[in-house]
Amino acid sequence: MSDKKAILEIDGIDQPIELPIYSGTLGPDVVDVGGLTSQGLFTYDPGFVSTASCESQITFIDGGKGILLHRGYPIGQLAEKSDYLETCYLLLYGELPTKEQKEEFVGTVHKHTMVNEQIRTFFNGFRRDAHPMAIMCGVVGALSAFYHDSLEISEEQHRQVAAFRLIAKMPTLAAMSYKFSTGQPFMYPDNSLSYSENFLHMMFGNPCESSNISPVLARAMDRIFLLHADHEQNASTSTVRLAGSSGANPFACIAAGIAALWGPSHGGANEAVLEMLEEIGDVSHIDDFVARAKDKDDPFRLMGFGHRVYKNFDPRAKVMKEAADEVLAELGIENDPLLEIAKRLEEIALHDEYFIDKKLYPNVDFYSGIILKAIGIPTSMFTVIFAVGRTVGWIAHWNEMISGSYRIGRPRQLYTGYPQRDFVPVDKR
Ligand code: ACO
């Protein structure tokens, strides 16, 4: 906090209004506009472009410099030296765990991987061709109907157990939503495997054969989860906070986050990238698609390019690109036509004035789709995998809010509808 103030002069109001300014550890100062309502004024910022909705100590992004820090640690260092569950611990508790703390944390997550057997029956209510994200919205919300002993949000112990349950059960539910669509039997988790090995085992294993999981693919999967673990107040995290601010239970809040993530402007972009590459179909068509992306009258956008915050490069994309190279080399994939299109597209867009001027760079989703496709994950599961990784971020933010002081989130509006008018009976309209 600082002693700085902003002075706001408004036509028709005699006294200038003093607004306190706060400084964080890093990042721009914020002007506290909370007092404006007593002057009969609201601020107006559609899309929250200039609005800090909360105070947080979890993640910091400097979009201009391409910096992403979790609890102060750069994402590149975490991706190289840490693993997903260790990063979960860091996001949840604020510090890297000691060896013993890590073992205990991982052990507890492993103990929560199974889901209530009745949830299998719940799946049968869905159509076989349901999109796995549609299933996830429903099933994760329904966890609140199965785990009554972790719904009391004012109890720290309940919040802890809910966090473990969500982190541990998301891969199980994700794999079940895939198995359901293929008609194959659900696989029980194998708690002797690591988090990402277990996910691959439940996705691709079957009860008749033992799973053979490549350590390189498991490492790539782990890195995908890690790189998606948190991203401060993005659309889905803000949705989780907003839902949580009303006192809703954690499972319902995370289901709300999954719904917000699904859209193609957010987590749905990784699926949209692959669909776009398939639609382009051949390198010779790239120029047409780039021209469409630049055409103001065409709603088409290059999926996987651009970011609200990163205007230099997306540091996650850098790591993801390296992981993509590693996975493709391991799998011996050199001449994949979609990959060829992706590489050419990236090259063209990075040198095109339109993209340079608007600071549009490949984001994390541009490369994650390529890795996931190479691992053999179906496109419809891409956003589900994002949701699995992001669950810890959602929970960490929800918990930070609930364990501090908070009020229900209730934005206001600039009303441009009719002024008051009298009701007209139906026979007079
Ligand atoms: N292709 C072509 N033009 C684009 C693209 C794109 N991918 N992204 C932005 N632009 C243009 C816009 O048309 C706009 O042009 P204008 O100034 O002439 O009107 C300008 O760049 C700014 O774009 P906005 O939409 O105002 O930027 P905003 O911050 O609101 O949107 C977003 C960011 C949603 C990510 C956008 O860049 C986009 O739609 N990208 C494609 C979808 C995508 O990859 N989403 C994943 C985001 S990362 C994540 O969620 C993990």
Short mmCIF file of C-alpha atoms and ligand atoms in Angstrom, two decimals:
data_model
loop_
_atom_site.label_atom_id
_atom_site.label_comp_id
_atom_site.label_asym_id
_atom_site.label_seq_id
_atom_site.Cartn_x
_atom_site.Cartn_y
_atom_site.Cartn_z
CA MET A 1 0.00 0.00 0.00
CA SER A 2 1.19 3.61 -0.53
CA ASP A 3 0.25 7.19 0.37
CA LYS A 4 -0.29 8.07 -3.28
CA LYS A 5 -3.70 9.38 -4.31
CA ALA A 6 -5.50 10.01 -7.58
CA ILE A 7 -7.55 13.18 -7.83
CA LEU A 8 -10.64 12.89 -9.98
CA GLU A 9 -12.36 16.05 -11.17
CA ILE A 10 -15.84 15.59 -12.57
CA ASP A 11 -18.03 18.14 -14.35
CA GLY A 12 -20.96 19.01 -12.08
CA ILE A 13 -19.27 17.81 -8.85
CA ASP A 14 -17.77 20.70 -6.87
CA GLN A 15 -15.15 18.89 -4.84
CA PRO A 16 -12.42 16.81 -6.55
CA ILE A 17 -12.66 13.20 -5.44
CA GLU A 18 -9.59 11.65 -3.80
CA LEU A 19 -8.99 8.02 -4.67
CA PRO A 20 -6.35 5.98 -2.78
CA ILE A 21 -3.64 4.28 -4.84
CA TYR A 22 -2.17 0.95 -3.75
CA SER A 23 1.12 -0.61 -4.86
CA GLY A 24 1.65 -4.35 -5.05
CA THR A 25 5.01 -6.13 -4.81
CA LEU A 26 5.19 -6.10 -8.60
CA GLY A 27 3.01 -4.72 -11.39
CA PRO A 28 1.10 -1.50 -11.93
CA ASP A 29 -0.36 0.52 -9.06
CA VAL A 30 -4.11 0.27 -8.67
CA VAL A 31 -6.58 3.09 -8.06
CA ASP A 32 -9.22 2.19 -5.47
CA VAL A 33 -12.49 3.30 -7.05
CA GLY A 34 -14.66 1.59 -4.40
CA GLY A 35 -15.68 4.96 -2.91
CA LEU A 36 -17.10 6.32 -6.17
CA THR A 37 -20.50 4.74 -5.64
CA SER A 38 -21.13 7.09 -2.69
CA GLN A 39 -20.72 9.95 -5.22
CA GLY A 40 -23.33 8.35 -7.49
CA LEU A 41 -20.72 7.12 -9.98
CA PHE A 42 -19.59 3.75 -11.32
CA THR A 43 -16.49 2.95 -13.35
CA TYR A 44 -16.98 1.40 -16.79
CA ASP A 45 -14.53 -1.24 -18.04
CA PRO A 46 -16.12 -3.94 -20.20
CA GLY A 47 -13.89 -7.00 -20.42
CA PHE A 48 -12.08 -5.83 -17.25
CA VAL A 49 -9.19 -4.52 -19.33
CA SER A 50 -8.04 -2.08 -16.61
CA THR A 51 -9.65 -3.61 -13.55
CA ALA A 52 -7.98 -5.50 -10.71
CA SER A 53 -10.84 -7.52 -9.27
CA CYS A 54 -9.02 -8.68 -6.14
CA GLU A 55 -5.76 -8.75 -4.20
CA SER A 56 -3.81 -11.99 -4.64
CA GLN A 57 -0.43 -13.48 -3.71
CA ILE A 58 -0.47 -16.51 -6.00
CA THR A 59 0.60 -15.64 -9.54
CA PHE A 60 2.15 -12.62 -11.24
CA ILE A 61 2.19 -11.88 -14.97
CA ASP A 62 4.02 -9.11 -16.78
CA GLY A 63 2.56 -9.42 -20.25
CA GLY A 64 4.90 -6.84 -21.80
CA LYS A 65 8.01 -8.70 -20.67
CA GLY A 66 6.59 -12.22 -21.03
CA ILE A 67 7.01 -13.00 -17.32
CA LEU A 68 4.91 -15.54 -15.41
CA LEU A 69 5.70 -16.23 -11.76
CA HIS A 70 3.99 -18.68 -9.43
CA ARG A 71 4.57 -17.57 -5.82
CA GLY A 72 7.62 -15.73 -7.21
CA TYR A 73 9.12 -18.65 -9.13
CA PRO A 74 9.46 -18.24 -12.94
CA ILE A 75 7.39 -20.70 -14.95
CA GLY A 76 10.44 -21.74 -17.01
CA GLN A 77 12.27 -22.89 -13.85
CA LEU A 78 9.24 -24.77 -12.57
CA ALA A 79 8.70 -26.49 -15.93
CA GLU A 80 12.35 -27.52 -16.07
CA LYS A 81 13.04 -28.44 -12.44
CA SER A 82 9.72 -29.15 -10.76
CA ASP A 83 6.71 -31.31 -11.53
CA TYR A 84 2.98 -30.80 -11.56
CA LEU A 85 2.14 -31.96 -8.03
CA GLU A 86 5.02 -30.02 -6.51
CA THR A 87 3.74 -26.94 -8.36
CA CYS A 88 0.25 -27.69 -6.99
CA TYR A 89 1.70 -27.64 -3.46
CA LEU A 90 3.44 -24.34 -4.21
CA LEU A 91 0.27 -22.74 -5.57
CA LEU A 92 -1.86 -23.97 -2.68
CA TYR A 93 0.49 -23.32 0.25
CA GLY A 94 2.79 -20.54 -1.00
CA GLU A 95 6.15 -22.33 -0.58
CA LEU A 96 7.95 -25.23 -2.24
CA PRO A 97 7.53 -28.35 -0.09
CA THR A 98 10.34 -30.07 1.77
CA LYS A 99 11.02 -33.67 0.71
CA GLU A 100 8.75 -34.99 3.51
CA GLN A 101 5.99 -32.47 2.76
CA LYS A 102 6.12 -33.40 -0.91
CA GLU A 103 5.90 -37.13 -0.17
CA GLU A 104 2.95 -36.59 2.14
CA PHE A 105 1.17 -34.32 -0.36
CA VAL A 106 1.66 -36.70 -3.28
CA GLY A 107 0.57 -39.63 -1.09
CA THR A 108 -2.62 -37.82 -0.08
CA VAL A 109 -3.47 -36.91 -3.69
CA HIS A 110 -2.95 -40.57 -4.64
CA LYS A 111 -5.36 -41.69 -1.91
CA HIS A 112 -8.15 -39.59 -3.39
CA THR A 113 -7.96 -40.70 -7.03
CA MET A 114 -10.97 -43.04 -7.00
CA VAL A 115 -14.47 -41.67 -7.45
CA ASN A 116 -17.63 -42.83 -5.70
CA GLU A 117 -18.78 -45.96 -7.51
CA GLN A 118 -22.21 -44.43 -8.02
CA ILE A 119 -20.63 -41.84 -10.34
CA ARG A 120 -20.25 -44.61 -12.93
CA THR A 121 -24.04 -44.83 -13.07
CA PHE A 122 -24.24 -41.06 -13.41
CA PHE A 123 -22.22 -41.28 -16.65
CA ASN A 124 -24.85 -43.53 -18.20
CA GLY A 125 -27.24 -40.59 -18.36
CA PHE A 126 -25.13 -38.94 -21.06
CA ARG A 127 -25.30 -39.62 -24.78
CA ARG A 128 -22.30 -41.58 -26.01
CA ASP A 129 -21.40 -38.75 -28.39
CA ALA A 130 -21.55 -36.06 -25.69
CA HIS A 131 -18.61 -33.66 -25.75
CA PRO A 132 -16.31 -34.56 -22.82
CA MET A 133 -16.40 -30.92 -21.64
CA ALA A 134 -20.19 -31.16 -21.41
CA ILE A 135 -19.76 -34.28 -19.30
CA MET A 136 -17.13 -32.60 -17.12
CA CYS A 137 -19.39 -29.57 -16.45
CA GLY A 138 -22.08 -31.95 -15.21
CA VAL A 139 -20.01 -34.53 -13.36
CA VAL A 140 -17.71 -32.13 -11.51
CA GLY A 141 -20.71 -30.08 -10.34
CA ALA A 142 -22.32 -33.35 -9.24
CA LEU A 143 -19.39 -34.15 -6.93
CA SER A 144 -21.14 -31.89 -4.42
CA ALA A 145 -23.91 -34.51 -4.34
CA PHE A 146 -21.38 -37.23 -3.45
CA TYR A 147 -18.96 -35.62 -1.01
CA HIS A 148 -21.12 -33.96 1.63
CA ASP A 149 -18.30 -33.99 4.15
CA SER A 150 -16.27 -31.33 2.31
CA LEU A 151 -18.91 -28.70 1.56
CA GLU A 152 -18.68 -26.52 4.66
CA ILE A 153 -16.60 -23.71 3.19
CA SER A 154 -15.94 -21.94 6.49
CA GLU A 155 -14.09 -25.06 7.78
CA GLU A 156 -10.45 -25.12 6.73
CA GLN A 157 -10.41 -28.93 6.96
CA HIS A 158 -13.34 -29.19 4.53
CA ARG A 159 -11.64 -26.83 2.09
CA GLN A 160 -8.43 -28.91 2.28
CA VAL A 161 -10.23 -32.18 1.61
CA ALA A 162 -12.20 -30.63 -1.27
CA ALA A 163 -8.90 -29.43 -2.78
CA PHE A 164 -7.36 -32.91 -2.57
CA ARG A 165 -10.49 -34.51 -3.96
CA LEU A 166 -10.67 -32.16 -6.92
CA ILE A 167 -6.98 -32.37 -7.85
CA ALA A 168 -6.96 -36.17 -7.48
CA LYS A 169 -10.30 -36.97 -9.11
CA MET A 170 -10.13 -34.66 -12.13
CA PRO A 171 -7.85 -37.01 -14.15
CA THR A 172 -10.09 -39.96 -13.23
CA LEU A 173 -13.23 -38.13 -14.37
CA ALA A 174 -11.48 -36.79 -17.48
CA ALA A 175 -10.39 -40.29 -18.52
CA MET A 176 -13.88 -41.64 -17.74
CA SER A 177 -15.45 -39.02 -19.99
CA TYR A 178 -13.19 -40.27 -22.81
CA LYS A 179 -13.72 -43.97 -22.14
CA PHE A 180 -17.46 -43.40 -22.08
CA SER A 181 -17.36 -41.92 -25.59
CA THR A 182 -15.43 -44.94 -26.92
CA GLY A 183 -17.60 -47.56 -25.21
CA GLN A 184 -14.54 -49.00 -23.44
CA PRO A 185 -14.67 -49.92 -19.74
CA PHE A 186 -13.64 -47.29 -17.23
CA MET A 187 -10.19 -47.89 -15.79
CA TYR A 188 -9.64 -47.66 -12.04
CA PRO A 189 -6.68 -45.46 -11.08
CA ASP A 190 -3.39 -47.19 -10.29
CA ASN A 191 -1.93 -45.36 -7.31
CA SER A 192 1.53 -46.82 -7.83
CA LEU A 193 1.85 -44.55 -10.89
CA SER A 194 2.68 -40.85 -10.98
CA TYR A 195 -0.12 -38.33 -11.57
CA SER A 196 0.43 -38.07 -15.32
CA GLU A 197 1.27 -41.79 -15.79
CA ASN A 198 -1.94 -42.62 -14.02
CA PHE A 199 -3.89 -40.31 -16.33
CA LEU A 200 -2.38 -41.95 -19.43
CA HIS A 201 -3.07 -45.38 -17.90
CA MET A 202 -6.76 -44.51 -17.34
CA MET A 203 -7.02 -42.96 -20.83
CA PHE A 204 -5.34 -45.63 -22.89
CA GLY A 205 -5.21 -48.75 -20.70
CA ASN A 206 -7.73 -51.54 -20.67
CA PRO A 207 -8.49 -54.18 -18.05
CA CYS A 208 -7.20 -57.04 -20.25
CA GLU A 209 -3.67 -55.77 -20.76
CA SER A 210 -1.07 -54.08 -18.59
CA SER A 211 -0.36 -50.45 -19.49
CA ASN A 212 2.93 -49.56 -21.07
CA ILE A 213 3.50 -45.85 -20.49
CA SER A 214 6.40 -44.04 -22.12
CA PRO A 215 8.26 -41.91 -19.56
CA VAL A 216 8.79 -39.20 -22.20
CA LEU A 217 5.06 -38.96 -22.88
CA ALA A 218 4.30 -38.99 -19.15
CA ARG A 219 6.82 -36.17 -18.65
CA ALA A 220 5.24 -34.21 -21.54
CA MET A 221 1.79 -34.74 -20.01
CA ASP A 222 3.09 -33.59 -16.63
CA ARG A 223 4.52 -30.46 -18.24
CA ILE A 224 1.20 -29.72 -19.97
CA PHE A 225 -0.58 -29.93 -16.61
CA LEU A 226 2.12 -27.78 -14.98
CA LEU A 227 2.07 -25.09 -17.68
CA HIS A 228 -1.71 -24.78 -17.31
CA ALA A 229 -1.74 -24.87 -13.51
CA ASP A 230 -2.55 -21.20 -12.94
CA HIS A 231 -2.73 -17.89 -14.76
CA GLU A 232 -4.01 -15.31 -12.24
CA GLN A 233 -7.42 -13.69 -12.84
CA ASN A 234 -8.28 -15.15 -16.27
CA ALA A 235 -11.93 -15.70 -17.32
CA SER A 236 -12.35 -19.12 -15.70
CA THR A 237 -10.53 -18.25 -12.46
CA SER A 238 -12.53 -15.04 -12.15
CA THR A 239 -15.67 -17.13 -12.71
CA VAL A 240 -14.64 -19.48 -9.90
CA ARG A 241 -14.02 -16.51 -7.60
CA LEU A 242 -17.34 -14.90 -8.52
CA ALA A 243 -19.28 -18.13 -8.00
CA GLY A 244 -17.39 -18.71 -4.75
CA SER A 245 -18.09 -15.19 -3.50
CA SER A 246 -21.75 -16.14 -3.06
CA GLY A 247 -20.74 -18.97 -0.72
CA ALA A 248 -21.28 -21.75 -3.28
CA ASN A 249 -19.52 -25.06 -2.55
CA PRO A 250 -16.11 -25.78 -4.16
CA PHE A 251 -17.35 -28.47 -6.57
CA ALA A 252 -20.05 -26.15 -7.93
CA CYS A 253 -17.48 -23.33 -8.26
CA ILE A 254 -15.03 -25.50 -10.19
CA ALA A 255 -17.87 -26.65 -12.48
CA ALA A 256 -18.51 -22.95 -13.19
CA GLY A 257 -14.80 -22.54 -14.00
CA ILE A 258 -14.95 -25.49 -16.39
CA ALA A 259 -17.90 -23.88 -18.19
CA ALA A 260 -16.00 -20.60 -18.60
CA LEU A 261 -12.89 -22.44 -19.78
CA TRP A 262 -14.79 -24.26 -22.52
CA GLY A 263 -15.13 -21.25 -24.84
CA PRO A 264 -12.79 -20.97 -27.86
CA SER A 265 -11.45 -17.58 -26.70
CA HIS A 266 -10.11 -19.30 -23.56
CA GLY A 267 -9.37 -23.01 -22.98
CA GLY A 268 -11.33 -24.16 -26.00
CA ALA A 269 -8.60 -22.63 -28.17
CA ASN A 270 -6.38 -25.74 -28.07
CA GLU A 271 -9.16 -27.79 -29.66
CA ALA A 272 -9.92 -24.95 -32.08
CA VAL A 273 -6.23 -24.83 -33.14
CA LEU A 274 -6.31 -28.43 -34.31
CA GLU A 275 -9.66 -27.95 -36.05
CA MET A 276 -8.24 -24.89 -37.81
CA LEU A 277 -5.10 -26.78 -38.91
CA GLU A 278 -7.33 -29.54 -40.30
CA GLU A 279 -9.49 -26.97 -42.06
CA ILE A 280 -6.41 -25.34 -43.62
CA GLY A 281 -5.55 -28.82 -44.83
CA ASP A 282 -2.46 -27.96 -46.84
CA VAL A 283 0.40 -25.46 -46.61
CA SER A 284 -0.68 -23.99 -49.93
CA HIS A 285 -3.90 -22.73 -48.27
CA ILE A 286 -2.18 -20.90 -45.40
CA ASP A 287 -2.03 -17.52 -47.17
CA ASP A 288 -5.81 -17.56 -47.68
CA PHE A 289 -6.41 -18.21 -43.99
CA VAL A 290 -3.94 -15.53 -42.92
CA ALA A 291 -5.70 -13.09 -45.26
CA ARG A 292 -9.05 -14.06 -43.69
CA ALA A 293 -7.64 -13.50 -40.19
CA LYS A 294 -6.60 -9.99 -41.22
CA ASP A 295 -9.92 -9.15 -42.88
CA LYS A 296 -12.01 -6.94 -40.55
CA ASP A 297 -15.23 -8.20 -42.17
CA ASP A 298 -14.40 -11.86 -41.58
CA PRO A 299 -14.90 -13.15 -38.02
CA PHE A 300 -12.19 -15.80 -38.54
CA ARG A 301 -9.19 -15.52 -36.20
CA LEU A 302 -5.99 -17.51 -36.15
CA MET A 303 -6.64 -19.76 -33.19
CA GLY A 304 -3.69 -20.10 -30.81
CA PHE A 305 -2.52 -16.55 -31.58
CA GLY A 306 -2.90 -13.51 -29.37
CA HIS A 307 -3.45 -13.06 -25.68
CA ARG A 308 -5.16 -10.44 -23.55
CA VAL A 309 -2.13 -10.02 -21.31
CA TYR A 310 0.96 -11.24 -23.22
CA LYS A 311 2.00 -8.67 -25.78
CA ASN A 312 5.56 -9.88 -26.29
CA PHE A 313 5.54 -13.65 -26.02
CA ASP A 314 3.78 -16.25 -23.91
CA PRO A 315 6.49 -17.80 -21.68
CA ARG A 316 4.44 -21.00 -21.46
CA ALA A 317 4.44 -21.25 -25.26
CA LYS A 318 8.25 -21.23 -25.26
CA VAL A 319 8.43 -24.24 -22.92
CA MET A 320 5.55 -25.95 -24.70
CA LYS A 321 7.34 -25.59 -28.03
CA GLU A 322 10.44 -27.31 -26.60
CA ALA A 323 8.25 -30.08 -25.17
CA ALA A 324 6.58 -30.48 -28.57
CA ASP A 325 9.97 -30.95 -30.25
CA GLU A 326 10.95 -33.52 -27.59
CA VAL A 327 7.74 -35.53 -27.92
CA LEU A 328 7.78 -35.51 -31.71
CA ALA A 329 11.40 -36.68 -31.73
CA GLU A 330 10.60 -39.45 -29.21
CA LEU A 331 7.69 -40.60 -31.33
CA GLY A 332 9.69 -40.27 -34.54
CA ILE A 333 7.07 -37.92 -36.03
CA GLU A 334 8.80 -35.78 -38.62
CA ASN A 335 6.47 -35.54 -41.56
CA ASP A 336 3.12 -34.95 -39.98
CA PRO A 337 1.11 -32.75 -42.40
CA LEU A 338 -0.69 -30.83 -39.61
CA LEU A 339 2.60 -30.16 -37.91
CA GLU A 340 4.00 -28.89 -41.17
CA ILE A 341 1.04 -26.49 -41.49
CA ALA A 342 1.48 -25.37 -37.86
CA LYS A 343 5.19 -24.63 -38.38
CA ARG A 344 4.59 -22.68 -41.61
CA LEU A 345 1.70 -20.78 -40.07
CA GLU A 346 3.80 -19.79 -37.09
CA GLU A 347 6.61 -18.63 -39.37
CA ILE A 348 4.33 -16.57 -41.61
CA ALA A 349 2.38 -14.99 -38.73
CA LEU A 350 5.56 -14.07 -36.83
CA HIS A 351 6.79 -12.12 -39.86
CA ASP A 352 3.50 -10.58 -40.93
CA GLU A 353 3.05 -6.86 -40.17
CA TYR A 354 -0.57 -7.30 -39.04
CA PHE A 355 0.44 -9.77 -36.34
CA ILE A 356 3.58 -7.83 -35.40
CA ASP A 357 1.69 -4.51 -35.09
CA LYS A 358 -1.06 -6.05 -32.99
CA LYS A 359 1.47 -8.00 -30.92
CA LEU A 360 -0.14 -11.34 -31.70
CA TYR A 361 2.16 -14.25 -30.85
CA PRO A 362 1.51 -17.98 -30.59
CA ASN A 363 0.05 -18.70 -27.16
CA VAL A 364 0.34 -21.83 -25.01
CA ASP A 365 -2.58 -23.47 -26.80
CA PHE A 366 -0.93 -23.32 -30.20
CA TYR A 367 1.72 -25.87 -29.18
CA SER A 368 -0.16 -27.88 -26.55
CA GLY A 369 -2.56 -29.15 -29.22
CA ILE A 370 0.36 -30.41 -31.29
CA ILE A 371 1.81 -32.37 -28.35
CA LEU A 372 -1.55 -33.77 -27.32
CA LYS A 373 -2.26 -34.92 -30.86
CA ALA A 374 1.15 -36.61 -31.03
CA ILE A 375 0.48 -38.42 -27.73
CA GLY A 376 -2.74 -39.73 -29.27
CA ILE A 377 -5.20 -37.64 -27.24
CA PRO A 378 -8.37 -37.00 -29.25
CA THR A 379 -9.04 -33.33 -30.04
CA SER A 380 -12.26 -33.25 -28.02
CA MET A 381 -10.20 -34.01 -24.87
CA PHE A 382 -7.78 -31.09 -25.25
CA THR A 383 -9.79 -28.59 -23.22
CA VAL A 384 -10.57 -31.27 -20.63
CA ILE A 385 -6.83 -31.69 -20.10
CA PHE A 386 -6.49 -27.93 -19.68
CA ALA A 387 -9.25 -28.15 -17.04
CA VAL A 388 -7.41 -30.94 -15.20
CA GLY A 389 -4.23 -28.85 -15.01
CA ARG A 390 -6.04 -25.61 -14.10
CA THR A 391 -8.06 -27.15 -11.26
CA VAL A 392 -5.31 -26.40 -8.75
CA GLY A 393 -5.22 -22.74 -9.81
CA TRP A 394 -8.98 -22.45 -9.44
CA ILE A 395 -8.87 -24.07 -6.01
CA ALA A 396 -5.90 -21.98 -4.85
CA HIS A 397 -7.70 -18.75 -5.81
CA TRP A 398 -11.00 -19.89 -4.35
CA ASN A 399 -9.28 -20.85 -1.09
CA GLU A 400 -7.32 -17.58 -0.96
CA MET A 401 -10.60 -15.69 -1.28
CA ILE A 402 -12.61 -17.78 1.19
CA SER A 403 -9.87 -17.78 3.84
CA GLY A 404 -9.53 -13.99 3.67
CA SER A 405 -12.12 -11.25 3.81
CA TYR A 406 -14.39 -11.06 0.79
CA ARG A 407 -17.76 -9.79 -0.31
CA ILE A 408 -20.11 -11.18 -2.89
CA GLY A 409 -18.96 -10.09 -6.37
CA ARG A 410 -21.63 -7.81 -7.78
CA PRO A 411 -20.62 -5.65 -10.77
CA ARG A 412 -22.86 -2.77 -11.87
CA GLN A 413 -23.70 -1.58 -15.37
CA LEU A 414 -24.14 1.32 -17.73
CA TYR A 415 -27.88 1.00 -18.45
CA THR A 416 -28.85 2.00 -22.01
CA GLY A 417 -32.32 0.41 -22.16
CA TYR A 418 -35.74 2.10 -22.00
CA PRO A 419 -36.44 4.63 -19.28
CA GLN A 420 -39.47 3.76 -17.10
CA ARG A 421 -42.71 3.33 -19.13
CA ASP A 422 -46.22 2.11 -18.43
CA PHE A 423 -47.41 -1.42 -19.13
CA VAL A 424 -49.60 -1.77 -22.25
CA PRO A 425 -52.34 -4.46 -22.17
CA VAL A 426 -51.95 -7.16 -24.84
CA ASP A 427 -54.97 -6.01 -26.93
CA LYS A 428 -53.54 -2.48 -27.18
CA ARG A 429 -50.01 -3.41 -28.43
N1 ACO B 1 -6.23 -13.56 -35.27
C1 ACO B 1 -6.43 -12.41 -35.93
N2 ACO B 1 -6.60 -11.21 -35.34
C2 ACO B 1 -6.59 -11.17 -34.00
C3 ACO B 1 -6.38 -12.34 -33.23
C4 ACO B 1 -6.18 -13.57 -33.91
N3 ACO B 1 -5.99 -14.69 -33.23
N4 ACO B 1 -6.40 -12.02 -31.92
C5 ACO B 1 -6.63 -10.70 -31.85
N5 ACO B 1 -6.73 -10.17 -33.12
C6 ACO B 1 -6.91 -8.76 -33.46
C7 ACO B 1 -8.34 -8.31 -33.19
O1 ACO B 1 -9.16 -8.44 -34.34
C8 ACO B 1 -8.15 -6.87 -32.78
O2 ACO B 1 -7.96 -6.12 -33.96
P1 ACO B 1 -8.45 -4.58 -34.02
O3 ACO B 1 -7.64 -3.83 -33.01
O4 ACO B 1 -8.15 -4.16 -35.42
O5 ACO B 1 -9.91 -4.59 -33.67
C9 ACO B 1 -6.82 -6.87 -32.05
O6 ACO B 1 -6.08 -8.00 -32.56
C10 ACO B 1 -6.95 -7.01 -30.52
O7 ACO B 1 -7.74 -8.16 -30.24
P2 ACO B 1 -8.83 -8.23 -29.09
O8 ACO B 1 -9.85 -9.27 -29.43
O9 ACO B 1 -9.32 -6.86 -28.77
O10 ACO B 1 -7.93 -8.74 -27.91
P3 ACO B 1 -8.44 -9.43 -26.60
O11 ACO B 1 -7.39 -9.18 -25.59
O12 ACO B 1 -9.82 -9.00 -26.27
O13 ACO B 1 -8.51 -10.98 -26.99
C11 ACO B 1 -7.86 -13.23 -27.37
C12 ACO B 1 -7.51 -11.89 -26.70
C13 ACO B 1 -9.31 -13.61 -26.99
C14 ACO B 1 -6.93 -14.32 -26.83
C15 ACO B 1 -7.72 -13.09 -28.90
O14 ACO B 1 -6.37 -12.78 -29.24
C16 ACO B 1 -8.18 -14.33 -29.65
O15 ACO B 1 -9.37 -14.48 -29.94
N6 ACO B 1 -7.21 -15.28 -29.98
C17 ACO B 1 -7.57 -16.53 -30.61
C18 ACO B 1 -8.12 -17.49 -29.57
C19 ACO B 1 -7.06 -18.05 -28.66
O16 ACO B 1 -6.00 -18.50 -29.09
N7 ACO B 1 -7.37 -18.05 -27.34
C20 ACO B 1 -6.48 -18.62 -26.33
C21 ACO B 1 -6.02 -17.57 -25.38
S1 ACO B 1 -4.81 -18.25 -24.30
C22 ACO B 1 -5.67 -19.07 -23.12
O17 ACO B 1 -6.84 -18.85 -22.83
C23 ACO B 1 -4.93 -20.10 -22.47
#
